[in-house]
Short mmCIF file of C-alpha atoms in Angstrom, two decimals:
data_model
loop_
_atom_site.label_atom_id
_atom_site.label_comp_id
_atom_site.label_asym_id
_atom_site.label_seq_id
_atom_site.Cartn_x
_atom_site.Cartn_y
_atom_site.Cartn_z
CA MET A 1 29.11 -25.99 9.16
CA GLN A 2 28.36 -29.11 7.32
CA ASN A 3 30.88 -30.75 5.13
CA GLY A 4 28.83 -33.44 3.30
CA MET A 5 27.17 -33.43 -0.04
CA ALA A 6 23.77 -32.12 -0.75
CA GLY A 7 22.05 -32.09 -4.04
CA GLY A 8 25.29 -33.06 -5.57
CA VAL A 9 26.89 -29.82 -4.28
CA ALA A 10 29.54 -29.91 -1.38
CA ALA A 11 29.16 -27.39 1.34
CA ASP A 12 30.78 -24.09 0.40
CA ASP A 13 31.39 -25.30 -3.05
CA LEU A 14 30.67 -21.79 -4.84
CA ASP A 15 31.49 -23.33 -8.10
CA GLY A 16 29.02 -25.89 -7.50
CA LEU A 17 26.36 -23.30 -6.39
CA ARG A 18 26.63 -21.49 -9.66
CA ALA A 19 26.55 -24.82 -11.59
CA ALA A 20 23.46 -25.67 -9.95
CA PHE A 21 21.86 -22.43 -10.56
CA GLU A 22 22.77 -22.78 -14.30
CA THR A 23 21.26 -26.23 -14.44
CA LEU A 24 18.02 -24.88 -13.04
CA SER A 25 17.96 -22.03 -15.43
CA ALA A 26 18.63 -24.20 -18.41
CA GLY A 27 15.50 -26.40 -16.98
CA PHE A 28 13.29 -23.50 -16.80
CA ALA A 29 14.38 -22.21 -20.24
CA ALA A 30 13.18 -25.59 -21.92
CA GLU A 31 9.89 -25.59 -20.14
CA ARG A 32 8.82 -21.91 -19.38
CA TYR A 33 5.09 -22.75 -18.71
CA PRO A 34 4.63 -26.31 -17.18
CA ALA A 35 1.20 -27.91 -17.56
CA LEU A 36 -1.13 -28.56 -14.69
CA GLU A 37 -0.23 -32.09 -14.55
CA VAL A 38 3.49 -31.28 -14.40
CA ARG A 39 2.94 -29.09 -11.46
CA ARG A 40 0.70 -31.56 -9.72
CA ASP A 41 3.15 -34.37 -10.22
CA ARG A 42 6.01 -32.36 -8.56
CA LEU A 43 3.69 -31.48 -5.60
CA ASP A 44 2.80 -35.26 -5.41
CA ARG A 45 6.61 -36.12 -5.28
CA LEU A 46 7.17 -33.44 -2.71
CA TRP A 47 4.37 -34.91 -0.37
CA ASP A 48 5.36 -38.41 -1.03
CA VAL A 49 9.09 -37.82 -0.02
CA LEU A 50 8.08 -35.95 3.02
CA ASP A 51 5.95 -38.89 4.19
CA ARG A 52 8.70 -41.36 3.40
CA TYR A 53 11.41 -39.40 5.30
CA ALA A 54 9.34 -38.14 8.14
CA ASP A 55 10.83 -40.41 10.90
CA ARG A 56 14.51 -39.66 9.51
CA LEU A 57 13.61 -35.82 9.72
CA CYS A 58 12.23 -36.20 13.31
CA ASP A 59 15.36 -37.96 14.46
CA ALA A 60 17.49 -35.23 12.80
CA LEU A 61 15.68 -32.49 14.29
CA GLY A 62 16.24 -34.00 17.70
CA SER A 63 19.91 -34.31 17.09
CA ASP A 64 20.26 -30.78 15.91
CA PHE A 65 18.26 -29.34 18.92
CA GLY A 66 19.92 -31.43 21.50
CA TYR A 67 16.29 -32.44 22.57
CA ARG A 68 13.11 -31.90 20.53
CA SER A 69 9.89 -33.65 21.36
CA PRO A 70 9.40 -36.15 18.52
CA ARG A 71 5.64 -35.51 18.53
CA GLN A 72 6.23 -31.71 18.30
CA SER A 73 8.78 -32.31 15.35
CA TYR A 74 6.20 -34.54 13.52
CA PHE A 75 3.39 -32.05 13.97
CA ALA A 76 5.34 -28.74 13.24
CA ASP A 77 7.59 -29.91 10.50
CA VAL A 78 5.61 -32.84 8.85
CA ALA A 79 2.11 -33.02 9.46
CA THR A 80 1.30 -29.29 8.98
CA THR A 81 3.71 -29.14 5.95
CA GLY A 82 2.00 -32.35 4.20
CA LYS A 83 -1.34 -30.60 4.72
CA PHE A 84 -0.16 -27.45 2.99
CA ILE A 85 1.22 -29.39 0.05
CA ARG A 86 -2.00 -31.23 -0.36
CA LEU A 87 -4.10 -28.13 -0.29
CA THR A 88 -1.78 -26.41 -2.64
CA ARG A 89 -2.01 -29.41 -5.08
CA ARG A 90 -5.87 -29.04 -4.69
CA GLY A 91 -5.84 -25.23 -5.60
CA VAL A 92 -3.37 -25.19 -8.48
CA ARG A 93 -5.90 -25.74 -11.25
CA ARG A 94 -8.09 -22.80 -10.19
CA TRP A 95 -5.03 -20.55 -9.58
CA MET A 96 -3.64 -21.22 -12.97
CA LYS A 97 -6.73 -19.97 -14.84
CA PRO A 98 -6.50 -16.52 -16.52
CA GLU A 99 -8.50 -13.70 -14.85
CA ARG A 100 -10.74 -11.64 -17.12
CA ARG A 101 -10.50 -7.99 -16.58
CA SER A 102 -12.75 -5.04 -17.55
CA VAL A 103 -12.47 -3.03 -20.78
CA GLU A 104 -13.91 0.16 -21.60
CA PHE A 105 -17.45 -0.52 -23.08
CA LEU A 106 -16.98 0.75 -26.63
CA PHE A 107 -13.78 -1.29 -27.08
CA ALA A 108 -15.40 -4.29 -25.55
CA LEU A 109 -18.32 -3.83 -27.79
CA PHE A 110 -16.10 -4.36 -30.84
CA GLY A 111 -14.31 -7.33 -29.53
CA ALA A 112 -11.35 -6.01 -27.31
CA SER A 113 -10.52 -8.16 -24.21
CA ALA A 114 -8.28 -8.06 -21.22
CA ARG A 115 -6.95 -10.78 -19.01
CA VAL A 116 -4.13 -11.51 -16.43
CA GLU A 117 -2.15 -14.70 -16.96
CA TYR A 118 0.06 -15.86 -14.04
CA GLN A 119 3.48 -16.63 -15.61
CA PRO A 120 6.21 -18.56 -13.81
CA LEU A 121 9.17 -16.21 -12.80
CA GLY A 122 12.07 -18.71 -13.48
CA VAL A 123 14.42 -20.02 -10.75
CA VAL A 124 13.42 -18.96 -7.14
CA GLY A 125 15.85 -19.36 -4.18
CA ILE A 126 14.87 -20.20 -0.64
CA LEU A 127 17.25 -19.50 2.27
CA SER A 128 15.40 -21.24 5.22
CA PRO A 129 15.87 -21.05 8.89
CA TRP A 130 16.75 -23.52 11.71
CA ASN A 131 13.78 -23.08 14.11
CA ILE A 132 11.10 -25.06 12.05
CA PRO A 133 13.47 -25.89 9.17
CA VAL A 134 11.41 -28.54 7.12
CA ASN A 135 8.08 -26.51 7.24
CA LEU A 136 9.87 -23.30 6.34
CA THR A 137 11.61 -24.90 3.65
CA LEU A 138 8.88 -27.06 2.01
CA THR A 139 6.09 -24.62 2.39
CA PRO A 140 7.53 -22.05 0.18
CA LEU A 141 8.72 -24.68 -2.05
CA ALA A 142 5.36 -26.07 -2.62
CA GLY A 143 4.14 -22.54 -3.64
CA VAL A 144 7.27 -22.12 -6.03
CA LEU A 145 6.51 -25.56 -7.79
CA ALA A 146 2.90 -24.78 -8.00
CA ALA A 147 3.48 -21.49 -9.97
CA GLY A 148 5.70 -23.51 -12.41
CA ASN A 149 9.10 -22.40 -11.18
CA ARG A 150 12.32 -24.25 -10.49
CA ALA A 151 13.77 -23.96 -6.96
CA LEU A 152 17.18 -23.59 -5.36
CA VAL A 153 17.19 -24.49 -1.80
CA LYS A 154 19.81 -23.65 1.11
CA PRO A 155 18.74 -25.03 4.50
CA SER A 156 20.24 -23.38 7.60
CA GLU A 157 23.68 -24.55 8.55
CA HIS A 158 22.62 -24.40 12.29
CA THR A 159 20.55 -27.56 11.71
CA PRO A 160 23.16 -29.63 9.73
CA ALA A 161 21.57 -33.05 10.41
CA THR A 162 18.28 -31.94 9.13
CA ALA A 163 19.84 -30.19 6.19
CA GLU A 164 21.45 -33.30 5.17
CA VAL A 165 18.32 -35.46 5.43
CA MET A 166 16.49 -32.51 3.47
CA SER A 167 19.17 -32.47 0.84
CA GLU A 168 18.93 -36.42 0.30
CA MET A 169 15.12 -36.51 0.20
CA LEU A 170 14.79 -33.59 -2.27
CA ARG A 171 17.68 -35.11 -4.49
CA SER A 172 15.90 -38.38 -4.50
CA ALA A 173 12.58 -36.89 -5.64
CA PHE A 174 13.56 -34.26 -8.03
CA ALA A 175 15.94 -33.88 -11.20
CA PRO A 176 18.70 -31.42 -10.73
CA ASP A 177 17.04 -29.03 -13.25
CA GLU A 178 13.78 -28.97 -11.04
CA VAL A 179 15.03 -28.48 -7.57
CA GLY A 180 18.65 -28.09 -6.32
CA VAL A 181 19.85 -28.14 -2.73
CA VAL A 182 23.16 -26.57 -1.40
CA THR A 183 24.60 -26.40 2.13
CA GLY A 184 27.15 -24.24 3.60
CA GLY A 185 27.67 -21.40 6.03
CA VAL A 186 27.94 -17.59 5.68
CA GLU A 187 30.20 -17.55 2.68
CA THR A 188 27.64 -19.83 0.74
CA GLY A 189 24.62 -17.78 1.78
CA ARG A 190 26.20 -14.56 0.62
CA ALA A 191 27.03 -16.12 -2.72
CA PHE A 192 23.50 -17.57 -3.05
CA SER A 193 21.98 -14.10 -2.35
CA ARG A 194 24.14 -12.61 -5.21
CA LEU A 195 22.98 -15.05 -7.67
CA PRO A 196 20.79 -13.69 -10.52
CA LEU A 197 17.76 -15.34 -9.21
CA ASP A 198 14.19 -14.43 -10.35
CA HIS A 199 12.98 -14.23 -6.72
CA LEU A 200 14.36 -15.00 -3.32
CA VAL A 201 12.71 -16.19 -0.19
CA PHE A 202 14.38 -15.56 3.11
CA THR A 203 13.18 -16.47 6.62
CA GLY A 204 15.28 -15.30 9.52
CA GLY A 205 16.53 -12.23 11.31
CA GLU A 206 16.42 -8.56 10.55
CA ALA A 207 20.24 -8.00 10.62
CA ILE A 208 20.90 -10.92 8.21
CA ALA A 209 18.04 -9.66 5.86
CA ARG A 210 19.83 -6.22 5.48
CA HIS A 211 22.77 -8.05 4.20
CA ILE A 212 20.75 -10.20 1.80
CA MET A 213 18.75 -7.14 0.41
CA ARG A 214 22.18 -5.45 -0.29
CA ASP A 215 23.45 -8.39 -2.12
CA ALA A 216 20.30 -9.09 -4.16
CA ALA A 217 20.10 -5.38 -5.15
CA ASP A 218 22.92 -5.77 -7.74
CA ASN A 219 20.68 -8.16 -9.92
CA LEU A 220 17.29 -6.30 -8.68
CA THR A 221 16.21 -9.70 -7.31
CA PRO A 222 12.68 -9.28 -5.82
CA LEU A 223 12.45 -10.50 -2.32
CA THR A 224 10.08 -12.21 0.15
CA LEU A 225 11.35 -11.57 3.52
CA GLU A 226 9.69 -13.19 6.84
CA LEU A 227 11.49 -11.68 9.75
CA GLY A 228 9.63 -11.99 12.87
CA GLY A 229 9.91 -9.51 15.66
CA LYS A 230 8.36 -8.74 18.92
CA SER A 231 4.64 -9.97 18.47
CA PRO A 232 2.47 -8.50 21.15
CA VAL A 233 -0.47 -9.92 23.06
CA ILE A 234 -3.28 -7.74 24.42
CA VAL A 235 -5.70 -9.32 26.93
CA GLY A 236 -8.74 -7.33 27.22
CA ARG A 237 -10.71 -6.94 30.37
CA SER A 238 -13.59 -8.77 28.50
CA ALA A 239 -11.41 -11.81 27.98
CA ASP A 240 -11.82 -15.15 29.56
CA LEU A 241 -8.54 -14.92 31.28
CA ASP A 242 -8.01 -18.64 32.00
CA LEU A 243 -8.62 -19.61 28.37
CA ALA A 244 -6.31 -16.85 27.22
CA VAL A 245 -3.73 -18.20 29.60
CA ARG A 246 -4.10 -21.68 28.00
CA ARG A 247 -3.61 -20.39 24.58
CA ILE A 248 -0.88 -18.01 25.31
CA ALA A 249 1.14 -20.80 27.17
CA PHE A 250 0.78 -23.01 24.15
CA GLY A 251 2.51 -20.25 22.09
CA LYS A 252 5.59 -20.29 24.38
CA VAL A 253 5.56 -24.02 25.06
CA PHE A 254 5.45 -24.82 21.31
CA ASN A 255 9.18 -25.21 20.11
CA ALA A 256 10.18 -23.50 23.35
CA GLY A 257 9.08 -20.09 21.88
CA GLN A 258 11.56 -20.44 18.98
CA VAL A 259 8.99 -19.46 16.45
CA CYS A 260 8.71 -16.29 14.58
CA LEU A 261 5.01 -15.94 15.63
CA ALA A 262 5.51 -16.79 19.24
CA PRO A 263 3.79 -14.36 21.81
CA ASP A 264 6.83 -12.02 22.86
CA TYR A 265 5.06 -9.94 25.48
CA VAL A 266 1.57 -9.81 26.92
CA PHE A 267 -0.32 -6.75 28.00
CA VAL A 268 -2.59 -7.57 31.13
CA HIS A 269 -4.77 -4.98 32.97
CA ARG A 270 -2.81 -4.14 36.18
CA GLY A 271 -5.90 -5.33 38.11
CA ASP A 272 -5.56 -8.77 36.54
CA ILE A 273 -1.82 -9.25 36.61
CA GLU A 274 -1.55 -11.39 39.76
CA ARG A 275 -4.42 -13.67 38.64
CA PHE A 276 -2.78 -13.90 35.22
CA VAL A 277 0.65 -14.68 36.63
CA GLN A 278 -0.73 -17.46 38.84
CA SER A 279 -2.98 -18.89 36.16
CA MET A 280 0.06 -19.05 33.76
CA GLN A 281 2.29 -20.84 36.29
CA ALA A 282 -0.42 -23.42 36.94
CA GLU A 283 -0.99 -23.79 33.24
CA LEU A 284 2.77 -24.37 32.66
CA ALA A 285 2.94 -26.76 35.46
CA ARG A 286 0.05 -28.72 34.06
CA THR A 287 1.37 -28.59 30.48
CA LEU A 288 4.84 -29.59 31.46
CA PRO A 289 4.85 -31.47 34.63
CA ALA A 290 8.55 -32.25 34.58
CA GLY A 291 9.45 -28.71 33.54
CA ALA A 292 12.41 -28.23 31.12
CA ASP A 293 12.96 -32.20 31.39
CA ASP A 294 9.44 -32.87 30.13
CA PRO A 295 9.28 -35.12 27.07
CA ASP A 296 6.81 -32.74 25.30
CA PHE A 297 9.16 -29.80 25.49
CA VAL A 298 12.00 -28.59 23.25
CA SER A 299 15.61 -27.53 24.05
CA VAL A 300 17.01 -24.19 23.03
CA ILE A 301 18.77 -24.77 19.74
CA ASN A 302 22.53 -24.32 20.70
CA ASP A 303 24.75 -22.80 23.30
CA ARG A 304 24.76 -19.21 21.47
CA GLN A 305 21.05 -19.06 21.80
CA GLY A 306 21.13 -20.66 25.34
CA ASP A 307 23.59 -18.07 26.37
CA ARG A 308 21.50 -15.25 25.07
CA ILE A 309 18.44 -16.29 26.97
CA ARG A 310 20.35 -16.70 30.13
CA ARG A 311 21.80 -13.39 29.58
CA TYR A 312 18.28 -11.82 29.38
CA ILE A 313 17.30 -13.59 32.61
CA GLY A 314 20.40 -12.48 34.35
CA GLU A 315 20.22 -8.83 33.37
CA ALA A 316 16.55 -8.76 34.41
CA GLU A 317 17.25 -10.34 37.89
CA ALA A 318 20.24 -7.81 38.29
CA ALA A 319 17.80 -5.01 37.57
CA GLY A 320 15.35 -6.33 40.28
CA VAL A 321 12.63 -7.46 37.90
CA ARG A 322 10.22 -9.99 39.13
CA VAL A 323 11.32 -13.21 37.44
CA LEU A 324 9.32 -16.54 37.81
CA SER A 325 10.73 -19.59 36.42
CA ALA A 326 8.09 -22.58 35.79
CA ALA A 327 10.70 -24.95 37.03
CA LYS A 328 14.25 -25.70 37.56
CA PRO A 329 16.59 -25.92 34.32
CA GLY A 330 16.95 -29.20 32.85
CA SER A 331 18.83 -31.73 34.60
CA ASP A 332 21.33 -31.98 31.75
CA GLY A 333 22.62 -28.47 32.68
CA GLY A 334 22.43 -27.32 29.15
CA ASN A 335 19.99 -25.67 27.00
CA ARG A 336 16.83 -27.13 28.31
CA ILE A 337 15.63 -23.83 29.68
CA PRO A 338 12.27 -23.66 31.37
CA ILE A 339 9.56 -21.32 30.51
CA THR A 340 10.34 -18.01 32.53
CA LEU A 341 7.95 -15.27 33.28
CA MET A 342 9.25 -11.52 33.67
CA VAL A 343 6.78 -8.82 35.04
CA ASP A 344 7.15 -5.21 33.73
CA PRO A 345 10.99 -5.26 32.76
CA PRO A 346 12.27 -1.87 32.05
CA ASP A 347 12.29 -0.66 28.29
CA GLN A 348 16.09 -0.37 28.44
CA LEU A 349 16.63 -3.96 29.17
CA ALA A 350 17.72 -6.42 26.04
CA VAL A 351 14.66 -8.58 26.82
CA SER A 352 12.56 -5.57 26.05
CA ARG A 353 14.32 -4.34 22.96
CA GLU A 354 15.29 -7.66 21.18
CA GLU A 355 13.15 -10.30 19.83
CA ILE A 356 13.12 -13.04 22.51
CA PHE A 357 12.76 -16.11 20.40
CA GLY A 358 12.91 -18.50 23.29
CA PRO A 359 11.17 -19.60 26.54
CA ILE A 360 10.74 -16.23 28.14
CA LEU A 361 7.29 -14.54 28.46
CA VAL A 362 7.28 -10.74 29.44
CA ILE A 363 4.07 -9.49 31.11
CA ARG A 364 3.19 -5.79 30.98
CA GLY A 365 0.63 -4.02 33.10
CA TYR A 366 -1.87 -1.42 31.41
CA GLU A 367 -4.53 0.97 32.57
CA SER A 368 -6.11 1.80 29.18
CA ILE A 369 -6.18 0.37 25.66
CA ASP A 370 -5.05 3.63 24.27
CA GLU A 371 -1.82 3.48 26.30
CA VAL A 372 -1.34 0.00 24.92
CA LEU A 373 -1.54 0.92 21.48
CA ALA A 374 0.61 3.88 21.73
CA TYR A 375 3.30 1.49 23.11
CA ILE A 376 2.97 -1.10 20.23
CA ASN A 377 2.89 1.79 17.64
CA ALA A 378 6.12 3.29 18.98
CA ARG A 379 8.04 0.20 18.05
CA PRO A 380 8.63 -1.65 14.82
CA ARG A 381 5.81 -3.61 13.32
CA ALA A 382 5.60 -7.13 14.38
CA LEU A 383 4.88 -10.28 12.37
CA ALA A 384 1.89 -10.95 14.41
CA LEU A 385 -0.47 -9.21 16.91
CA TYR A 386 -2.90 -10.97 19.33
CA TYR A 387 -6.07 -9.79 20.95
CA PHE A 388 -8.05 -11.72 23.60
CA GLY A 389 -11.66 -10.34 24.50
CA ARG A 390 -15.21 -10.34 23.69
CA ASP A 391 -15.61 -6.36 23.34
CA ALA A 392 -16.24 -6.07 19.60
CA ALA A 393 -15.65 -2.35 19.71
CA GLU A 394 -12.11 -2.84 21.42
CA GLN A 395 -11.34 -5.51 19.05
CA ARG A 396 -12.01 -3.31 15.97
CA GLN A 397 -9.94 -0.39 17.81
CA VAL A 398 -7.02 -2.72 18.18
CA ILE A 399 -6.99 -4.00 14.47
CA SER A 400 -7.69 -0.63 13.09
CA GLY A 401 -5.21 1.15 15.37
CA THR A 402 -2.27 -1.08 14.71
CA ALA A 403 -0.26 -2.64 12.03
CA SER A 404 1.21 -6.02 11.89
CA GLY A 405 1.85 -8.94 9.52
CA GLY A 406 -1.10 -10.65 10.56
CA VAL A 407 -3.70 -10.98 13.46
CA THR A 408 -5.28 -13.75 15.49
CA VAL A 409 -8.16 -13.04 17.73
CA ASN A 410 -8.61 -15.12 20.91
CA ASP A 411 -5.69 -17.46 20.11
CA VAL A 412 -2.20 -17.18 19.11
CA ILE A 413 -0.21 -18.40 16.01
CA MET A 414 -3.35 -19.91 14.50
CA HIS A 415 -3.70 -17.51 11.52
CA TYR A 416 -0.65 -19.27 10.26
CA THR A 417 -2.47 -22.59 9.97
CA ILE A 418 -5.03 -21.12 7.71
CA ASP A 419 -3.53 -22.07 4.27
CA ASP A 420 -5.94 -19.78 2.40
CA LEU A 421 -4.60 -16.85 4.27
CA PRO A 422 -1.56 -14.91 3.19
CA PHE A 423 1.32 -15.24 5.49
CA GLY A 424 4.12 -12.52 5.65
CA GLY A 425 5.22 -9.32 7.36
CA VAL A 426 5.15 -5.63 7.29
CA GLY A 427 7.94 -3.13 7.79
CA ALA A 428 10.61 -4.51 10.00
CA SER A 429 8.91 -7.86 10.24
CA GLY A 430 9.03 -8.37 6.36
CA MET A 431 7.81 -7.92 3.08
CA GLY A 432 5.75 -10.20 0.59
CA ALA A 433 3.61 -13.11 1.64
CA TYR A 434 3.06 -16.65 0.66
CA HIS A 435 0.56 -19.46 1.37
CA GLY A 436 -2.32 -20.52 -0.93
CA PHE A 437 -3.35 -18.28 -3.88
CA ASP A 438 -1.26 -15.46 -2.37
CA GLY A 439 1.83 -17.67 -2.56
CA PHE A 440 1.02 -18.71 -5.98
CA ARG A 441 0.83 -14.96 -7.10
CA GLN A 442 3.95 -14.10 -5.03
CA PHE A 443 5.85 -16.56 -7.11
CA SER A 444 4.42 -15.54 -10.45
CA HIS A 445 4.28 -12.68 -12.85
CA ALA A 446 0.87 -11.30 -13.35
CA ARG A 447 1.16 -10.76 -16.90
CA ALA A 448 -1.33 -8.38 -18.40
CA ILE A 449 -2.68 -9.29 -21.88
CA TYR A 450 -4.86 -7.02 -24.07
CA ARG A 451 -6.45 -7.88 -27.47
CA GLN A 452 -7.47 -4.97 -29.40
CA ALA A 453 -10.70 -4.52 -31.03
CA GLY A 454 -11.08 -5.45 -34.68
CA VAL A 455 -12.37 -2.04 -35.53
CA ASP A 456 -9.61 0.82 -35.46
CA LEU A 457 -10.97 2.81 -32.56
CA GLY A 458 -7.74 3.80 -31.62
CA ARG A 459 -7.42 6.33 -34.64
CA VAL A 460 -9.09 8.98 -32.31
CA ILE A 461 -5.89 9.27 -30.23
CA ARG A 462 -3.62 9.55 -33.12
CA PRO A 463 -2.57 12.88 -34.65
CA PRO A 464 -3.33 14.98 -36.44
CA TYR A 465 -5.63 16.13 -33.53
CA GLY A 466 -8.95 17.67 -33.94
CA LYS A 467 -12.12 18.34 -32.29
CA LEU A 468 -12.94 14.57 -32.01
CA PHE A 469 -9.81 14.11 -30.06
CA ASP A 470 -10.63 17.08 -27.72
CA ARG A 471 -14.09 15.59 -27.10
CA PHE A 472 -12.67 12.06 -26.42
CA SER A 473 -10.09 13.63 -23.99
CA ARG A 474 -12.73 15.41 -22.00
CA TYR A 475 -14.99 12.27 -22.02
CA THR A 476 -12.03 10.24 -20.76
CA MET A 477 -11.37 12.77 -17.96
CA SER A 478 -15.03 13.22 -16.90
CA GLY A 479 -17.10 10.33 -18.35
CA LYS A 480 -19.45 13.10 -19.70
#
C-alpha cells in the first residue's frame, strides 16, 4: 500500500476521499454542460501531460513489475493511450451534436420535432488495474472528459510507483474540481465504490467486481465493468498455421500474458497439434532469444501472481500433463517466468478453470468445430474470442454460434486497438463499453427532447372520449 500523497489526498484518507468527491461535484454543478473548447482543452492537457511524463511512467512501470520492457511500456501505456486521446479530441465535436429522431408524420407536419442530446452525467469514478495501469486509467478518463464529466481516479495499489507518478501528473494538469486522484488499498477501494458517483468504471477481476456492484447498489450507481475471462482461440484447418502461431505468440509475449484480452487457450485440430507446438516453440525462441531474461520480455507483477502461475505449472506436471517451457526461468530466480505451453490439461485443473493472466498457453485438440463451440458455450462468456481461418462459412458459424465481448479474426487483441469499436465484455466478462463514440455515449445521458406541434393535435387523446378517439386508437394499432 502506498503511503504518499496523491491529488492532495493521502492513501486511505477516507475523509479526504469524500472531500475530493464533493469538490468534483461542486465543479460539475457550476458547469453542467462544458463547451466544446473546454472539453478539447482538457483532452489537450491530458495528452500533453502524458507526453511530458512518459519516461517517468516507463521507469515506474519497470520498478513496479520488477522488470518490464521499456519499449513495451512505452507502446502499451503511452503510445496507444496518446493515440486514443488524440482521436477522442478529433471526434468530440461530431459526438456532441444533437441527433434528430423521427416523429409521426401528422405531428411533424404541424411543427413537432424530436432529438437526443448527450448530457454529461456528473462525477465518474475510475478504479483502474495494475496490468496496463496507465492505458486503462487514461483511456476511460479521455472518454469521461470528452463527455463533459468530472472524474475521480483510484489507481491500483499493486503498482504504487506508477500510481504516484500518475497522481502527480494529473494533479499538475487539472484543477481539483476537474480530476481528482486518490490512492490506497482495499479500504479505500470499498469506500470509493460506496460514493454516490454518477457512474463507476472498474477494470479487474470478477470476484472484486461482485463486491463493487454490491457497494455501488446502495446509490444505484451505474457501472461499466471490464473483467476479462478465459479468451479462447480457434485455429481452423483452413488457417495459415505458421502465421497464426506468430500472432498468437505475440498475444502471450505481450506483457507476459498479463492482459485481459490475452489468448488463454487455443483449439487446434488434433492432426495439427504437433506442428503447432513445434512452430510455437520455434517462434517463442525467435521472439525471445534469451527466454525469460530477454530485454523485450516482462516479469510477472509480484510474488503472489508468480506463485499462482507456478502453482498452475506444478499441478499440471503432477497430473502428467505435457508441459513445455520455452526456456529456463529467469536468472534472477524470481518472477521472470518463461512462456509455458500445456497440451490438453484436464478440465478439473486450476489452469483450465481460472483465467490464466500470465505466461501460460493451453493447447487443446479438437475433431470438429461443433465440439469446439459446445466447449466454449458451456463456459462463462469471455472478453474476446479469436478465430483463424479462411473458411468464410466456418468463420460465420463461430461468430454466430458464440458470445464474447469482442472478436478478432486472423489475429488476437487487435480489435482493442481500433478506437472506433466499442470495448467491453458480456456476461461474466463485464458490462458496458467504452472507446470512441461508444465511450462518449457510455459516459453521457441520452436525453430525449420533444417539442410539441403548435396545433393542439393532442386533444384527440384527452377525454371525454368518442368515436374520433376510437378511430385514432385503431389507427395507432394498425396504421390503417
